[in-house]
N, CA and C of each residue as an Amber inpcrd file, in Angstrom:
protein
   552
   0.8390000  -1.1810000   0.0000000   0.0000000   0.0000000   0.0000000
   0.8820000   1.2410000   0.0000000   0.5590000   2.1960000  -0.8430000
   1.3250000   3.4400000  -0.8920000   0.8220000   4.3940000   0.1810000
   1.7670000   5.1060000   0.7750000   1.4340000   6.0950000   1.8010000
   1.8810000   7.4690000   1.3160000   1.4160000   8.5410000   1.9760000
   1.8510000   9.8810000   1.5640000   3.3570000  10.0860000   1.6510000
   4.0750000   9.2200000   2.3840000   5.5280000   9.3540000   2.4560000
   6.2190000   8.7230000   1.2530000   5.4830000   7.9810000   0.4530000
   6.0240000   7.3430000  -0.7370000   6.3640000   8.4170000  -1.7710000
   7.6480000   8.5140000  -2.1810000   8.0360000   9.5510000  -3.1490000
   7.2780000   9.4660000  -4.4670000   6.7630000   8.2960000  -4.8170000
   6.0510000   8.1460000  -6.0800000   4.7240000   8.8950000  -6.0790000
   4.1630000   9.1970000  -4.9060000   2.8920000   9.9130000  -4.8780000
   3.0390000  11.3260000  -4.3210000   4.2680000  11.7680000  -4.0460000
   4.5130000  13.1180000  -3.5360000   4.9230000  14.0340000  -4.6780000
   4.5760000  15.2940000  -4.5430000   5.0910000  16.2950000  -5.4640000
   6.5590000  16.5300000  -5.1340000   7.3000000  16.9850000  -6.1090000
   8.7150000  17.2790000  -5.8860000   8.8470000  18.4960000  -4.9720000
  10.0000000  18.6360000  -4.3640000  10.2700000  19.7880000  -3.4950000
  10.1130000  21.0930000  -4.2620000  10.5600000  21.1220000  -5.5030000
  10.4340000  22.3360000  -6.3170000   8.9620000  22.6460000  -6.5770000
   8.1660000  21.6420000  -6.9230000   6.7320000  21.8590000  -7.1630000
   6.0430000  22.3530000  -5.8960000   6.4150000  21.7910000  -4.7480000
   5.8390000  22.2280000  -3.4770000   6.2230000  23.6760000  -3.1980000
   7.4780000  24.0230000  -3.4410000   7.9290000  25.3960000  -3.2270000
   7.1480000  26.3520000  -4.1280000   7.0140000  26.0230000  -5.4130000
   6.2320000  26.8580000  -6.3280000   4.7950000  27.0100000  -5.8250000
   4.1740000  25.8920000  -5.4570000   2.7770000  25.9130000  -5.0290000
   2.5610000  26.8710000  -3.8640000   3.3360000  26.7020000  -2.7950000
   3.0940000  27.4860000  -1.5940000   3.5310000  28.9390000  -1.7430000
   4.5860000  29.1930000  -2.5000000   5.0060000  30.5760000  -2.7260000
   3.9540000  31.3200000  -3.5360000   3.5150000  30.7060000  -4.6300000
   2.4990000  31.3440000  -5.4600000   1.1820000  31.4630000  -4.6950000
   0.8210000  30.4450000  -3.9330000  -0.4310000  30.4990000  -3.1590000
  -0.4300000  31.6760000  -2.1910000   0.6610000  31.8540000  -1.4690000
   0.7300000  32.9710000  -0.5190000   0.6770000  34.3200000  -1.2310000
   1.3600000  34.4270000  -2.3670000   1.3340000  35.6750000  -3.1330000
  -0.0540000  35.9580000  -3.7020000  -0.7310000  34.9180000  -4.1890000
  -2.0810000  35.0890000  -4.7390000  -3.0460000  35.5310000  -3.6340000
  -2.9640000  34.8950000  -2.4820000  -3.8520000  35.2690000  -1.3740000
  -3.5720000  36.7020000  -0.9290000  -2.3020000  37.0610000  -0.8210000
  -1.9530000  38.4460000  -0.4540000  -2.5230000  39.4170000  -1.4770000
  -2.4050000  39.0770000  -2.7610000  -2.9030000  39.9810000  -3.7910000
  -4.4250000  40.0500000  -3.8260000  -5.0910000  38.9680000  -3.5050000
  -6.5510000  39.0220000  -3.4150000  -6.9770000  39.9720000  -2.2980000
  -6.3140000  39.8710000  -1.1610000  -6.6340000  40.7650000  -0.0340000
  -6.3640000  42.2180000  -0.4220000  -5.1840000  42.4710000  -0.9940000
  -4.8420000  43.8440000  -1.3970000  -5.8270000  44.3410000  -2.4580000
  -6.1550000  43.4890000  -3.4290000  -7.0700000  43.8980000  -4.4990000
  -8.4590000  44.2200000  -3.9820000  -8.9690000  43.4140000  -3.0710000
 -10.3120000  43.6420000  -2.5300000 -10.3470000  44.8900000  -1.6500000
  -9.3130000  45.0760000  -0.8550000  -9.3020000  46.1860000   0.1050000
  -8.3410000  47.3060000  -0.2940000  -8.0590000  47.4430000  -1.5970000
  -7.0330000  48.3970000  -2.0320000  -7.3310000  49.8380000  -1.6280000
  -8.5930000  50.2210000  -1.5780000  -8.9010000  51.5980000  -1.1840000
  -8.5320000  51.8430000   0.2780000  -8.7240000  50.8390000   1.1190000
  -8.4800000  51.0070000   2.5480000  -7.0080000  50.8580000   2.9260000
  -6.2890000  49.9990000   2.2170000  -4.9180000  49.7240000   2.6500000
  -3.8470000  50.3600000   1.7610000  -4.2090000  50.8250000   0.5780000
  -3.2920000  51.5980000  -0.2480000  -1.9750000  50.9380000  -0.5900000
  -2.0030000  49.6980000  -0.9880000  -0.7820000  48.9800000  -1.3570000
  -0.7490000  48.6280000  -2.8500000  -1.2970000  49.4910000  -3.6780000
  -1.3870000  49.1630000  -5.0980000  -0.0180000  48.9520000  -5.7600000
   1.0410000  49.7080000  -5.4340000   2.3420000  49.3870000  -6.0440000
   2.8120000  47.9650000  -5.6960000   2.5880000  47.5420000  -4.4640000
   2.9550000  46.1740000  -4.0750000   2.0720000  45.1670000  -4.8030000
   0.7900000  45.4770000  -4.9580000  -0.1470000  44.6020000  -5.6700000
   0.3490000  44.3350000  -7.0940000   0.7910000  45.3920000  -7.7640000
   1.3020000  45.2440000  -9.1370000   2.5680000  44.3870000  -9.1550000
   3.4860000  44.6550000  -8.2350000   4.7450000  43.9110000  -8.1920000
   4.4970000  42.4420000  -7.8510000   3.6000000  42.1930000  -6.9140000
   3.2710000  40.8070000  -6.5560000   2.6380000  40.1050000  -7.7470000
   1.7260000  40.7940000  -8.4420000   1.0800000  40.1900000  -9.6040000
   2.0740000  39.7840000 -10.6760000   3.0280000  40.6500000 -10.9710000
   4.0280000  40.3090000 -11.9860000   4.9900000  39.2290000 -11.4930000
   5.1980000  39.1660000 -10.1770000   5.9890000  38.0730000  -9.6060000
   5.2450000  36.7490000  -9.7690000   3.9330000  36.7730000  -9.5220000
   3.1130000  35.5700000  -9.7290000   3.1970000  35.1270000 -11.1890000
   3.1400000  36.0730000 -12.1160000   3.2380000  35.7370000 -13.5430000
   4.5630000  35.0340000 -13.8480000   5.6660000  35.5900000 -13.3560000
   6.9900000  34.9950000 -13.6130000   7.1100000  33.6200000 -12.9560000
   6.6690000  33.5060000 -11.7130000   6.7450000  32.2110000 -11.0200000
   5.8340000  31.1750000 -11.6730000   4.6780000  31.6230000 -12.1630000
   3.7660000  30.6850000 -12.8280000   4.3720000  30.1710000 -14.1230000
   5.0340000  31.0420000 -14.8680000   5.7100000  30.5870000 -16.0930000
   6.7600000  29.5370000 -15.7500000   7.5270000  29.7820000 -14.6960000
   8.5330000  28.8040000 -14.2720000   7.8690000  27.5150000 -13.7790000
   6.7520000  27.6670000 -13.0660000   6.0490000  26.4900000 -12.5500000
   5.5020000  25.6440000 -13.6870000   4.9520000  26.2850000 -14.7140000
   4.4330000  25.5440000 -15.8620000   5.5710000  24.8330000 -16.5800000
   6.6990000  25.5140000 -16.7530000   7.8630000  24.8660000 -17.3830000
   8.3020000  23.6570000 -16.5660000   8.3270000  23.8130000 -15.2510000
   8.7110000  22.6950000 -14.3700000   7.7360000  21.5380000 -14.5400000
   6.4570000  21.8550000 -14.5680000   5.4330000  20.8170000 -14.6520000
   5.4860000  20.0790000 -15.9950000   5.8580000  20.7820000 -17.0600000
   5.9660000  20.1190000 -18.3610000   7.0720000  19.0720000 -18.3780000
   8.0820000  19.2720000 -17.5580000   9.2200000  18.3540000 -17.5130000
   9.0710000  17.3260000 -16.3860000   8.3570000  17.6900000 -15.3370000
   8.1830000  16.8110000 -14.1680000   6.7010000  16.5470000 -13.9540000
   6.2960000  15.3650000 -14.3180000   4.8780000  15.0100000 -14.1860000
   4.4580000  14.9870000 -12.7180000   3.2510000  15.4810000 -12.4430000
   2.7660000  15.4160000 -11.0640000   2.3990000  13.9750000 -10.7090000
   2.3830000  13.6620000  -9.4400000   1.9900000  12.3010000  -9.0610000
   0.5220000  12.0650000  -9.4000000   0.1760000  10.8430000  -9.7130000
  -1.2270000  10.5640000 -10.0420000  -2.1050000  10.6920000  -8.8010000
  -3.3660000  11.0030000  -9.0410000  -4.3140000  11.0260000  -7.9290000
  -4.5140000   9.6000000  -7.4260000  -4.7940000   9.4460000  -6.1470000
  -5.0280000   8.0980000  -5.6160000  -6.1760000   7.4010000  -6.3490000
  -6.1170000   6.0950000  -6.4030000  -7.1070000   5.2990000  -7.1400000
  -8.5150000   5.4450000  -6.5770000  -8.6380000   5.7310000  -5.2930000
  -9.9770000   5.8160000  -4.6920000 -10.7600000   7.0630000  -5.1100000
 -10.1240000   7.9970000  -5.7660000 -10.8150000   9.2170000  -6.2010000
 -11.5780000   8.9080000  -7.4820000 -12.8940000   9.1180000  -7.4310000
 -13.7780000   8.7770000  -8.5400000 -13.6290000   9.7090000  -9.7310000
 -14.2820000   9.3320000 -10.8120000 -14.1640000  10.0620000 -12.0650000
 -14.6310000  11.5040000 -11.9950000 -15.7760000  11.7560000 -11.3760000
 -16.3000000  13.1300000 -11.3030000 -15.3940000  14.0050000 -10.4470000
 -14.9350000  13.4700000  -9.3080000 -14.0400000  14.2400000  -8.4410000
 -12.7000000  14.4720000  -9.1250000 -12.2300000  13.4950000  -9.8520000
 -10.9690000  13.6030000 -10.5960000 -11.0780000  14.7000000 -11.6660000
 -12.1980000  14.7100000 -12.3940000 -12.4050000  15.7370000 -13.4190000
 -12.5190000  17.1280000 -12.7860000 -13.2200000  17.2260000 -11.6660000
 -13.3630000  18.5140000 -10.9820000 -12.0040000  19.0150000 -10.4970000
 -11.1920000  18.1210000  -9.9450000  -9.8650000  18.5120000  -9.4610000
  -9.0030000  19.0330000 -10.6050000  -9.0030000  18.3200000 -11.7200000
  -8.2110000  18.7620000 -12.8750000  -8.7360000  20.0940000 -13.4220000
 -10.0550000  20.2480000 -13.4860000 -10.6310000  21.4940000 -14.0050000
 -10.2420000  22.6820000 -13.1240000 -10.3260000  22.5150000 -11.8040000
  -9.9710000  23.6090000 -10.8980000  -8.4820000  23.9180000 -11.0060000
  -7.6390000  22.8880000 -11.0640000  -6.2020000  23.1360000 -11.1770000
  -5.8670000  23.8940000 -12.4570000  -6.4320000  23.4780000 -13.5870000
  -6.1250000  24.1660000 -14.8430000  -6.7170000  25.5680000 -14.8630000
  -7.8880000  25.7470000 -14.2640000  -8.4630000  27.0950000 -14.1770000
  -7.5690000  27.9970000 -13.3300000  -7.0140000  27.4560000 -12.2510000
  -6.0950000  28.2450000 -11.4240000  -4.8460000  28.6300000 -12.2140000
  -4.3000000  27.6920000 -12.9840000  -3.1370000  28.0140000 -13.8260000
  -3.4760000  29.1320000 -14.8140000  -4.6170000  29.0210000 -15.4590000
  -5.0330000  30.0450000 -16.4280000  -5.1640000  31.3990000 -15.7340000
  -5.7810000  31.4130000 -14.5600000  -5.9630000  32.6720000 -13.8370000
  -4.6450000  33.2410000 -13.3220000  -3.6930000  32.3770000 -12.9720000
  -2.3950000  32.8700000 -12.5020000  -1.6180000  33.5570000 -13.6250000
  -2.0190000  33.3150000 -14.8650000  -1.4570000  34.0390000 -16.0110000
  -2.3690000  35.2090000 -16.3810000  -3.6650000  34.9460000 -16.4840000
  -4.6040000  35.9600000 -16.9780000  -4.7310000  37.1600000 -16.0400000
  -4.7390000  36.9410000 -14.7400000  -4.8810000  38.0750000 -13.8130000
  -3.7140000  39.0550000 -13.9160000  -2.4620000  38.5930000 -13.8450000
  -1.3700000  39.5570000 -14.0090000  -1.3640000  40.2310000 -15.3840000
  -1.6910000  39.4830000 -16.4240000  -1.6880000  40.0740000 -17.7710000
  -2.7800000  41.1320000 -17.8940000  -3.9860000  40.8590000 -17.3800000
  -5.0460000  41.8680000 -17.4740000  -4.7310000  43.0790000 -16.5970000
  -4.0880000  42.8560000 -15.4610000  -3.6550000  43.9850000 -14.6380000
  -2.6090000  44.8190000 -15.3440000  -1.6940000  44.1550000 -16.0200000
  -0.6390000  44.8430000 -16.7780000  -1.2580000  45.6310000 -17.9330000
  -2.2520000  45.0330000 -18.6040000  -2.9750000  45.7500000 -19.6600000
  -3.6510000  47.0010000 -19.0980000  -4.2980000  46.8460000 -17.9460000
  -5.0080000  47.9570000 -17.3240000  -4.0560000  49.1110000 -17.0320000
  -2.9230000  48.8070000 -16.4210000  -1.9440000  49.8400000 -16.0730000
  -1.3430000  50.4540000 -17.3360000  -1.0360000  49.6230000 -18.3130000
  -0.3880000  50.1030000 -19.5420000  -1.3070000  50.9630000 -20.3960000
  -2.6090000  50.6500000 -20.4020000  -3.5420000  51.3780000 -21.2410000
  -4.2340000  52.5330000 -20.5440000  -3.8490000  52.8020000 -19.3250000
  -4.4690000  53.8910000 -18.5700000  -4.0730000  55.2530000 -19.1420000
  -5.0240000  56.1800000 -19.1390000  -4.7420000  57.5470000 -19.6220000
  -3.7500000  58.2440000 -18.6960000  -3.7950000  57.9080000 -17.4150000
  -2.8400000  58.4780000 -16.4450000  -2.0340000  57.3250000 -15.8600000
  -0.9120000  57.0640000 -16.4820000  -0.0690000  55.9480000 -16.0390000
   0.5550000  56.2490000 -14.6810000   0.4730000  55.2650000 -13.8390000
   1.1260000  55.3490000 -12.5440000   2.4120000  54.5260000 -12.6300000
   3.3600000  54.7660000 -11.7380000   4.6230000  54.0140000 -11.8110000
   4.3870000  52.5030000 -11.7450000   5.1660000  51.8040000 -12.5150000
   5.1280000  50.3480000 -12.5330000   6.5400000  49.8720000 -12.2070000
   6.7480000  49.5240000 -10.9480000   8.0730000  49.0810000 -10.5040000
   7.9560000  47.7440000  -9.8030000   9.0740000  47.0710000  -9.7120000
   9.1120000  45.8270000  -8.9700000   9.6330000  46.1610000  -7.5710000
   8.6820000  46.3580000  -6.6650000   8.9500000  46.7080000  -5.2680000
   9.9100000  47.8890000  -5.1370000   9.8300000  48.8240000  -6.0920000
  10.6610000  50.0180000  -6.0590000  12.1120000  49.7920000  -6.4360000
  12.4650000  48.5670000  -6.8000000  13.8630000  48.2530000  -7.1200000
  14.2180000  48.5830000  -8.5640000  13.2760000  48.3640000  -9.4730000
  13.5130000  48.7280000 -10.8750000  12.1800000  48.8930000 -11.5690000
  12.1970000  49.6900000 -12.6340000  10.9870000  49.9510000 -13.4120000
  10.6760000  48.7610000 -14.3080000   9.3840000  48.5320000 -14.5060000
   8.9230000  47.5040000 -15.4200000   8.3230000  48.1920000 -16.6400000
   8.4290000  47.5720000 -17.8030000   7.9150000  48.2230000 -19.0140000
   6.3830000  48.1630000 -19.0810000   5.8120000  49.1610000 -19.7140000
   4.3850000  49.1330000 -20.0050000   4.1940000  48.3630000 -21.3040000
   3.0470000  47.7150000 -21.4300000   2.7280000  47.0460000 -22.6870000
   2.3410000  48.1030000 -23.7210000   2.6570000  47.8870000 -24.9870000
   2.3250000  48.8820000 -26.0280000   0.8550000  48.7890000 -26.4400000
  -0.0320000  49.2630000 -25.5580000  -1.4690000  49.1950000 -25.8090000
  -2.1040000  50.5560000 -25.5560000  -3.3060000  50.7090000 -26.0680000
  -4.0300000  51.9600000 -25.8980000  -5.1240000  51.8570000 -24.8480000
  -5.9270000  52.8970000 -24.7430000  -6.9780000  52.9550000 -23.7290000
  -8.0250000  51.8380000 -23.8390000  -8.3270000  51.3820000 -25.0570000
  -9.3180000  50.3040000 -25.2070000  -8.8280000  49.0320000 -24.5190000
  -7.5590000  48.7030000 -24.7150000  -6.9850000  47.5200000 -24.0560000
  -6.9300000  47.7320000 -22.5480000  -6.6550000  48.9740000 -22.1370000
  -6.6420000  49.2830000 -20.7100000  -8.0080000  49.0890000 -20.0810000
  -9.0570000  49.5260000 -20.7880000 -10.4220000  49.3380000 -20.2970000
 -10.8000000  47.8690000 -20.2310000 -10.4320000  47.1190000 -21.2780000
 -10.6710000  45.6740000 -21.2740000  -9.9320000  45.0290000 -20.1170000
  -8.6710000  45.4190000 -19.9190000  -7.8820000  44.8730000 -18.8160000
  -8.5220000  45.1480000 -17.4730000  -9.0320000  46.3620000 -17.2950000
  -9.6530000  46.7370000 -16.0190000 -10.8720000  45.8730000 -15.7240000
 -11.7880000  45.7890000 -16.6850000 -13.0170000  45.0070000 -16.4780000
 -12.7040000  43.5240000 -16.2870000 -11.8160000  42.9970000 -17.1170000
 -11.4500000  41.5770000 -17.0220000 -10.7550000  41.2720000 -15.7080000
  -9.8660000  42.1530000 -15.2970000  -9.0960000  41.9470000 -14.0730000
 -10.0270000  41.8400000 -12.8620000 -11.0030000  42.7000000 -12.8220000
 -11.9330000  42.6820000 -11.6920000 -12.7500000  41.3840000 -11.6660000
 -13.3100000  41.0020000 -12.7880000 -14.1180000  39.7780000 -12.8520000
 -13.2510000  38.5530000 -12.5450000 -12.0790000  38.4870000 -13.1670000
 -11.2000000  37.3360000 -12.9520000 -10.7090000  37.2610000 -11.5070000
 -10.5540000  38.4080000 -10.8560000 -10.1650000  38.4070000  -9.4480000
 -11.2030000  37.7100000  -8.5870000 -12.4750000  37.9840000  -8.8490000
 -13.5340000  37.3190000  -8.0790000 -13.6010000  35.8280000  -8.4010000
 -13.3590000  35.4690000  -9.6680000 -13.3220000  34.0490000 -10.0480000
 -12.1610000  33.3660000  -9.3240000 -11.0020000  34.0420000  -9.2760000
  -9.8440000  33.4810000  -8.5630000 -10.1810000  33.2650000  -7.0920000
 -10.8110000  34.2330000  -6.4570000 -11.1820000  34.0890000  -5.0560000
 -12.0760000  32.8650000  -4.8640000 -13.0710000  32.7000000  -5.7280000
 -13.9690000  31.5480000  -5.6220000 -13.2040000  30.2370000  -5.7920000
 -12.3080000  30.1780000  -6.7670000 -11.5460000  28.9400000  -6.9900000
 -10.5720000  28.6540000  -5.8580000  -9.9810000  29.6860000  -5.2860000
  -9.0950000  29.4750000  -4.1340000  -9.8960000  28.8950000  -2.9710000
 -11.0820000  29.4230000  -2.7250000 -11.9300000  28.8980000  -1.6470000
 -12.2850000  27.4330000  -1.9240000 -12.6580000  27.1170000  -3.1510000
 -12.9840000  25.7340000  -3.5130000 -11.7710000  24.8290000  -3.3260000
 -10.6120000  25.2840000  -3.7790000  -9.3830000  24.4940000  -3.6800000
  -9.0150000  24.2320000  -2.2160000  -9.0790000  25.2580000  -1.3920000
  -8.7550000  25.1070000   0.0300000  -9.7830000  24.1960000   0.7030000
 -11.0600000  24.3670000   0.3770000 -12.1000000  23.5140000   0.9610000
 -11.8810000  22.0490000   0.5840000 -11.5170000  21.7960000  -0.6570000
 -11.2560000  20.4180000  -1.0900000 -10.0440000  19.8410000  -0.3700000
  -8.9940000  20.6420000  -0.2200000  -7.7960000  20.1700000   0.4860000
  -8.1280000  19.8510000   1.9450000  -8.9040000  20.7280000   2.5750000
  -9.2960000  20.4750000   3.9720000 -10.2090000  19.2610000   4.0890000
 -11.0590000  19.0530000   3.1080000 -11.9110000  17.8500000   3.1010000
 -11.0500000  16.5930000   3.0690000 -10.0330000  16.6070000   2.2230000
  -9.1430000  15.4400000   2.1600000  -8.3770000  15.2470000   3.4610000
  -7.9750000  16.3300000   4.0870000  -7.1790000  16.2460000   5.3180000
  -8.0250000  15.9000000   6.5410000  -9.1510000  16.5930000   6.6980000
  -9.9080000  16.4840000   7.9440000 -11.0460000  15.4700000   7.9080000
 -11.6470000  15.2550000   6.7560000 -12.7890000  14.3460000   6.6780000
 -12.3790000  12.9970000   6.1020000 -11.7930000  13.0030000   4.9130000
 -11.4130000  11.7430000   4.2690000 -10.1370000  11.1500000   4.8530000
  -9.2420000  12.0020000   5.3380000  -7.9650000  11.5710000   5.9110000
  -7.2380000  10.5880000   4.9920000  -7.1680000  10.9760000   3.7110000
  -6.6240000  10.0620000   2.7110000  -5.2150000  10.4040000   2.2370000
  -4.5810000  11.4050000   2.8320000  -3.2010000  11.7210000   2.4750000
  -3.0330000  12.5800000   1.2370000  -4.1340000  13.0000000   0.5930000
  -4.0230000  13.8050000  -0.6260000  -3.3270000  15.1340000  -0.3290000
  -3.7040000  15.7980000   0.7510000  -3.0710000  17.0750000   1.0950000
  -1.5920000  16.8900000   1.4330000  -1.2470000  15.8010000   2.0670000
   0.1480000  15.5500000   2.4560000   1.0730000  15.4600000   1.2480000
   0.5360000  15.1730000   0.0690000   1.3600000  15.1000000  -1.1430000
   1.9700000  16.4480000  -1.4910000   1.2890000  17.5510000  -1.0850000
   1.7470000  18.8970000  -1.4280000   2.1800000  19.6890000  -0.1990000
   1.9350000  19.1810000   0.9720000   2.2140000  19.9350000   2.1960000
   3.3820000  19.3120000   2.9560000   4.5860000  19.8690000   2.8060000
   5.7520000  19.2490000   3.4200000   5.7550000  19.2840000   4.9460000
   4.9640000  20.1570000   5.5540000   4.9870000  20.2840000   7.0150000
   4.1910000  19.1840000   7.7030000   3.3360000  18.4990000   6.9610000
   2.5210000  17.4550000   7.5970000   3.3420000  16.1900000   7.8230000
   2.9700000  15.4930000   8.8390000   3.5870000  14.2000000   9.1420000
   3.2550000  13.2670000   7.9960000   4.2680000  12.6850000   7.3890000
   4.0550000  11.8360000   6.2220000   4.0490000  10.3590000   6.5670000
   4.1150000  10.0270000   7.8270000   4.1150000   8.6180000   8.1850000
   2.6720000   8.1400000   8.3460000   2.4090000   6.8820000   7.9830000
   1.0560000   6.3730000   8.1330000   0.7050000   6.2640000   9.6110000
  -0.5480000   6.5050000   9.9160000  -1.0150000   6.4100000  11.3090000
  -1.8630000   5.1870000  11.4800000  -1.7370000   4.5690000  12.6400000
  -2.5740000   3.4490000  13.0020000  -3.8510000   4.0200000  13.6260000
  -5.0180000   3.8480000  12.9570000  -6.2240000   4.4430000  13.4870000
  -6.6580000   3.8460000  14.8200000  -6.1020000   2.7060000  15.1940000
  -6.5380000   2.0640000  16.4380000  -5.6450000   2.3880000  17.5250000
């Protein structure tokens, strides 16, 4: 019987690092994006978004070369399809959100500074106001979709950890005890 400590069913250390780094950045950016008027961290929001874009590109390249472990056999077809759909939607959003934000900033009539945490300037995309308007509307809608998918993803992970206790979360969470437990 395979356990979560079995390397054949665990994600690689690099994949785990990408997952948790990007997850924390995405959650931070969702908070900043939702409460941007109150907390005023829009320059950080932009820098974090472009960092997510760069890390996601690297993560996708890593994933193309390093296959993820298969889902456990006990996961049924509908749940398997839902898991894959949510994962791919998250990948798409981790690219689309930063790109639409970049479009919004680049196509704005009054451009604000675009820097990476104040360390260096980032280029604007060569677009006009129409692309900026599209970026603004898309960015807002996609942000809410991202929030919904993050909630679904976290709820599913917690279901596997707390209700099913099947080791699925342990495949991606290095801090969890990976040894099998005797339920008795």
